[in-house]
Tab-separated table of C-alpha atoms in Angstrom:
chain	number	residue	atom	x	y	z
A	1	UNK	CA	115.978	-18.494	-96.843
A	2	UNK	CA	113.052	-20.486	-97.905
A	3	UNK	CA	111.289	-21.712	-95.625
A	4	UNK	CA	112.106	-19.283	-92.788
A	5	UNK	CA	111.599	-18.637	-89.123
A	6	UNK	CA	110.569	-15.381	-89.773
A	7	UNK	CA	107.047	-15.638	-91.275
A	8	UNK	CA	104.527	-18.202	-89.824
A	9	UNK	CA	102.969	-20.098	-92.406
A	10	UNK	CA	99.108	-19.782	-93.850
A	11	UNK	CA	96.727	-22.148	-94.466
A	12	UNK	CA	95.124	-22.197	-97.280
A	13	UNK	CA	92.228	-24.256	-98.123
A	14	UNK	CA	91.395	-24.725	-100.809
A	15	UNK	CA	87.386	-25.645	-101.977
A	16	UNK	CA	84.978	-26.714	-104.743
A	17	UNK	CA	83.884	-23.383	-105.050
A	18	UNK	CA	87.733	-22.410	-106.104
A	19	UNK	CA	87.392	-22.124	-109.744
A	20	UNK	CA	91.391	-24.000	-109.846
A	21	UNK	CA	90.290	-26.336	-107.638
A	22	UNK	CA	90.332	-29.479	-110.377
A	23	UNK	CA	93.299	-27.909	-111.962
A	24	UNK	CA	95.563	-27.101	-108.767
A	25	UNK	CA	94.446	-31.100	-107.835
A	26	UNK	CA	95.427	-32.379	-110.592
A	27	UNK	CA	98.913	-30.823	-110.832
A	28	UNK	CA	99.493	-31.833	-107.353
A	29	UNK	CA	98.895	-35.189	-108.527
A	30	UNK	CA	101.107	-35.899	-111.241
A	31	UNK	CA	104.159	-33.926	-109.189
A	32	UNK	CA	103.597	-36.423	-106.457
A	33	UNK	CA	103.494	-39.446	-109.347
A	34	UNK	CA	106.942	-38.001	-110.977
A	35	UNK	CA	108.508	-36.946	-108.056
A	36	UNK	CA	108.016	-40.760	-106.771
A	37	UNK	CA	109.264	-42.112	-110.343
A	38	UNK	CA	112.268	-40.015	-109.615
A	39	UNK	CA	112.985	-41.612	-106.120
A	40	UNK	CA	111.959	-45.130	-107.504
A	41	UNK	CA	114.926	-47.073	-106.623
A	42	UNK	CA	114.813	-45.500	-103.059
A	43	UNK	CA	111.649	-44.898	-101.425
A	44	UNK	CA	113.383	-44.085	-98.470
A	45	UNK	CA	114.589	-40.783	-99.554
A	46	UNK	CA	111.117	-39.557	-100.706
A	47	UNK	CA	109.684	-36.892	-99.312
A	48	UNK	CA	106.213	-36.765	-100.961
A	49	UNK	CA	106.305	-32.538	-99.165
A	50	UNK	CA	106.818	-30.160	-102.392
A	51	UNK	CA	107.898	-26.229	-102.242
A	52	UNK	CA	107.467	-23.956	-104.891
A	53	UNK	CA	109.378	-20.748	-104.833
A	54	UNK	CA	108.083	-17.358	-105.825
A	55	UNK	CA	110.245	-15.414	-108.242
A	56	UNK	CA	107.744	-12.688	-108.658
A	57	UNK	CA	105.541	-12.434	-105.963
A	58	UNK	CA	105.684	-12.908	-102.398
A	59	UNK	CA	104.885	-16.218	-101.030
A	60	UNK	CA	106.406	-19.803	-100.889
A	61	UNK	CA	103.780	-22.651	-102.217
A	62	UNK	CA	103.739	-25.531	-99.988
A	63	UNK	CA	102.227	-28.449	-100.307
A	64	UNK	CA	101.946	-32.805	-99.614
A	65	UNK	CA	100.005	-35.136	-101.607
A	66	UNK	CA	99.772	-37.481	-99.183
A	67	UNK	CA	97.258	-35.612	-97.652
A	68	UNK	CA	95.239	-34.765	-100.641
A	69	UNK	CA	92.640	-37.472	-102.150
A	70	UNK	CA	92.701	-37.051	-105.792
A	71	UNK	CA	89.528	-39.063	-105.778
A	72	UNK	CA	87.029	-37.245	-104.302
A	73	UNK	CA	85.785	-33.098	-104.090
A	74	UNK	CA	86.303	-32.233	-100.179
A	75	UNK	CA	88.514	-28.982	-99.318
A	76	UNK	CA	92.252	-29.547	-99.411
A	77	UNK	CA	94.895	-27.652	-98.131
A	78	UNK	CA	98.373	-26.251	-99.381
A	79	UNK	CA	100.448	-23.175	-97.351
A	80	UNK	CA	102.013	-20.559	-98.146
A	81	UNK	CA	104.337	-18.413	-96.474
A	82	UNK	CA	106.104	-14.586	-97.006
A	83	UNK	CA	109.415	-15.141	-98.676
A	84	UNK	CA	112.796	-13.712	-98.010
A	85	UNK	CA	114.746	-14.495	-100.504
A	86	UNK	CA	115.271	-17.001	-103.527
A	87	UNK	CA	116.438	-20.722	-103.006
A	88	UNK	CA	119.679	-21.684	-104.389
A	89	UNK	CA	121.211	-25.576	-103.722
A	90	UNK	CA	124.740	-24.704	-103.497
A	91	UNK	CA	123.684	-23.247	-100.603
A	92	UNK	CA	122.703	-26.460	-99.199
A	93	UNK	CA	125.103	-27.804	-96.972
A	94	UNK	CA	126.255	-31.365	-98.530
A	95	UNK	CA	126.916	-33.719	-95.932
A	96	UNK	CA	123.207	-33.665	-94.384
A	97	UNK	CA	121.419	-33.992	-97.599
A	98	UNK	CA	121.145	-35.917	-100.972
A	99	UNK	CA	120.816	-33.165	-103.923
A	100	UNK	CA	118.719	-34.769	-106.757
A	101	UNK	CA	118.270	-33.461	-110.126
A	102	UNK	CA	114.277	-31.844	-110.769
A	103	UNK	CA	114.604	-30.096	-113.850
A	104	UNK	CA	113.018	-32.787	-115.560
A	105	UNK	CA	110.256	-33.282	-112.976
A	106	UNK	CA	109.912	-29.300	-112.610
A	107	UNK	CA	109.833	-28.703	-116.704
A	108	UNK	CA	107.030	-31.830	-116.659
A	109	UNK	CA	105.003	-30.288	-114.103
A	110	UNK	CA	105.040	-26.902	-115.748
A	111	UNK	CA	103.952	-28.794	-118.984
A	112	UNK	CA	101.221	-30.228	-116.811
A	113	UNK	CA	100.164	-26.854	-115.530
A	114	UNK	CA	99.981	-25.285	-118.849
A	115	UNK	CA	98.024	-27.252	-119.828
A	116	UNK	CA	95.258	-27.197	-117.108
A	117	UNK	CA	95.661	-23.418	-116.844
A	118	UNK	CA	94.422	-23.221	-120.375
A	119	UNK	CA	91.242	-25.474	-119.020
A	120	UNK	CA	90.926	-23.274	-116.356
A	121	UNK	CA	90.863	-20.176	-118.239
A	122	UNK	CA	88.612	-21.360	-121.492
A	123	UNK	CA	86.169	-23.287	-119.549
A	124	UNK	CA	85.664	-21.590	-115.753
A	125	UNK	CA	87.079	-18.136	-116.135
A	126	UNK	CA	86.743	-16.347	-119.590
A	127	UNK	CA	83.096	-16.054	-119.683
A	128	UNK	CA	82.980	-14.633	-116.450
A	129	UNK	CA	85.457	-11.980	-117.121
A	130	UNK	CA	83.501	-11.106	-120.284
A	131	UNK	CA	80.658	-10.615	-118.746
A	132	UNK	CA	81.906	-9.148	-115.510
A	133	UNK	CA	83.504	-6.186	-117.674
A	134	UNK	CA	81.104	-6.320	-120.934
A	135	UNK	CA	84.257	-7.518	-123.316
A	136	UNK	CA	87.571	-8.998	-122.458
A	137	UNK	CA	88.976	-5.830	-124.268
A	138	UNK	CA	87.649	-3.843	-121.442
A	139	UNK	CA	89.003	-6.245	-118.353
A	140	UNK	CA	91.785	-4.722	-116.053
A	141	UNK	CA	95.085	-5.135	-116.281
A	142	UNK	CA	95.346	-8.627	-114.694
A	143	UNK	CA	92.441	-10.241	-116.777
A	144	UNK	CA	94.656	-9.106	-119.786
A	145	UNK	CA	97.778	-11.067	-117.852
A	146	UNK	CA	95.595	-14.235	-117.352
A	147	UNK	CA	94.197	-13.702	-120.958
A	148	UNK	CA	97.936	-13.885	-122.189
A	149	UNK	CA	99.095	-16.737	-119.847
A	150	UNK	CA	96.814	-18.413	-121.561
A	151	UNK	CA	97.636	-17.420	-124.981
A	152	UNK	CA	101.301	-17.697	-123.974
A	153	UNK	CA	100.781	-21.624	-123.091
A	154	UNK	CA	98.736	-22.409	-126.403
A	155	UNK	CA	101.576	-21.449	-128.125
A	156	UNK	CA	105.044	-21.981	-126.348
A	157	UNK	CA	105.475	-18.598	-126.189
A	158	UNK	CA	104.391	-14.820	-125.779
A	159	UNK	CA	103.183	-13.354	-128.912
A	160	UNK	CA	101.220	-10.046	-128.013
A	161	UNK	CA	99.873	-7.814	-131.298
A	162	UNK	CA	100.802	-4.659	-130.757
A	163	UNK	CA	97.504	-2.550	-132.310
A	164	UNK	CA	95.907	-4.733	-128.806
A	165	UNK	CA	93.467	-2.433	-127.590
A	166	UNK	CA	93.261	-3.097	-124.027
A	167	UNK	CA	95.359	-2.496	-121.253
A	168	UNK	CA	98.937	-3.987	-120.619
A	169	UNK	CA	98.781	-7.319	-119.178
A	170	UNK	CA	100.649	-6.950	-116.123
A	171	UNK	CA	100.762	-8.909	-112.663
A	172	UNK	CA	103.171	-7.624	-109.623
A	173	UNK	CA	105.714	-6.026	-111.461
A	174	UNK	CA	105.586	-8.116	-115.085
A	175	UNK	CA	104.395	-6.574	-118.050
A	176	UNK	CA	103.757	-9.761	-120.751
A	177	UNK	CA	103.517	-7.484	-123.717
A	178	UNK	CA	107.480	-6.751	-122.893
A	179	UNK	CA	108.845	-10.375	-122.993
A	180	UNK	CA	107.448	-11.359	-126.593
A	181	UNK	CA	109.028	-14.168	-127.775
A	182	UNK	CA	109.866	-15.691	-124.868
A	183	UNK	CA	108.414	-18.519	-122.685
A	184	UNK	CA	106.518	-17.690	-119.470
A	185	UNK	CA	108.470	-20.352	-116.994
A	186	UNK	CA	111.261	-17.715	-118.087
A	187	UNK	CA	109.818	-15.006	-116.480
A	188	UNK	CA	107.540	-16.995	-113.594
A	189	UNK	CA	107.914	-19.720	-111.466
A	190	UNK	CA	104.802	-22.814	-111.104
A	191	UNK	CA	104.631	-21.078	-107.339
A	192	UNK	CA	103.870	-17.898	-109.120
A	193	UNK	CA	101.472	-19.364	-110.910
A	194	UNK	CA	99.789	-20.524	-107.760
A	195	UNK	CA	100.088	-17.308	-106.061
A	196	UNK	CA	98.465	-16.155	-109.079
A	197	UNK	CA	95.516	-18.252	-109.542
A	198	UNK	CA	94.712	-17.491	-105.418
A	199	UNK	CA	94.666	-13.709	-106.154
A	200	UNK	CA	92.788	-13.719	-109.230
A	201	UNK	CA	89.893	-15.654	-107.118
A	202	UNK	CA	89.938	-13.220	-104.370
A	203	UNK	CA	90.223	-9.975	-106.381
A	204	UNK	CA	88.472	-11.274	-110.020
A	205	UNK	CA	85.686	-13.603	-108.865
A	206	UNK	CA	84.576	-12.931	-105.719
């Protein structure tokens, strides 16, 4: 079930000195913009609150853009919570709720994240690692993940050369060089991607 009763959830703010911190903001932005698009013709039915389910790691992303000013660089705040389980509507029960379709919305705002992960990676993150591990040929294995994400969303898909000499790029259980041809939102899920981002901060950069 997600959310549960079982696990309380964790705040997690988020700061400046995040290295995500402009990208996570500005995703949370344009879901909240889309999302509202979506519910246009009633406002009453939107809930501005957005969860993100894990496929491969652990924790439920949640978060409301209401509370977040896009326009200025204070802390903000999302939570996330241990997961049991993976969401699935038909197990929603009808008569208390209005189902609407999000593919569209979800595919937009995995577009939209993408495309700031690949900011994130070439301008706050890269140089870091290289110097951090004196070539990016020499980072761990999940340097050589975030080194493919980003490779992966340049080019709408995972293309790994084989004669790579580094380590596998591999995160939780996924191993990239595995899954060539295919297209990371495949394999991940956008709360994955958060999860992601959080522990490459805590474990990479700190």
């Amino acid at each position: 079930m997600i959310p549960n009763d079982i696990y309380t959830p964790e705040k997690y703010i988020i700061t400046e000195s995040h290295t995500f911190y402009k990208q996570l903001k500005s995703v949370i932005r344009q879901d909240y913009l889309i999302s509202k698009e979506i519910f246009e013709e009633n406002q009453k039915l939107f809930n501005p609150i957005k969860i993100l389910a894990a496929f491969i790691s652990e924790k439920t992303i949640c978060f409301n853009p209401d509370l977040i000013n896009i326009n200025n660089s204070e802390p903000y705040e999302i939570e996330r919570q241990t997961q049991i389980g993976i969401g699935k509507v038909e197990n929603i029960n009808s008569e208390n709720f209005s189902v609407v379709s999000a593919i569209p919305e979800y595919e937009q705002l995995c577009s939209l994240a993408e495309k700031q992960f690949i900011d994130w990676w070439e301008n706050e993150v890269c140089q870091r690692i290289i110097t951090k591990y004196g070539g990016i040929n020499k980072a761990n294995s999940k340097c050589q993940f975030a080194r493919q994400l980003r490779n992966a969303f340049g080019h709408s898909k995972i293309n790994i050369q084989e004669n790579l000499r580094c380590v596998d790029p591999i995160w939780q259980y996924l191993n990239l060089k595995k899954f060539p041809g295919q297209k990371i939102f495949e394999l991940m899920s956008l709360g994955d991607l958060v999860n992601f981002w959080i522990d490459f901060e805590e474990t990479e950069l700190n």
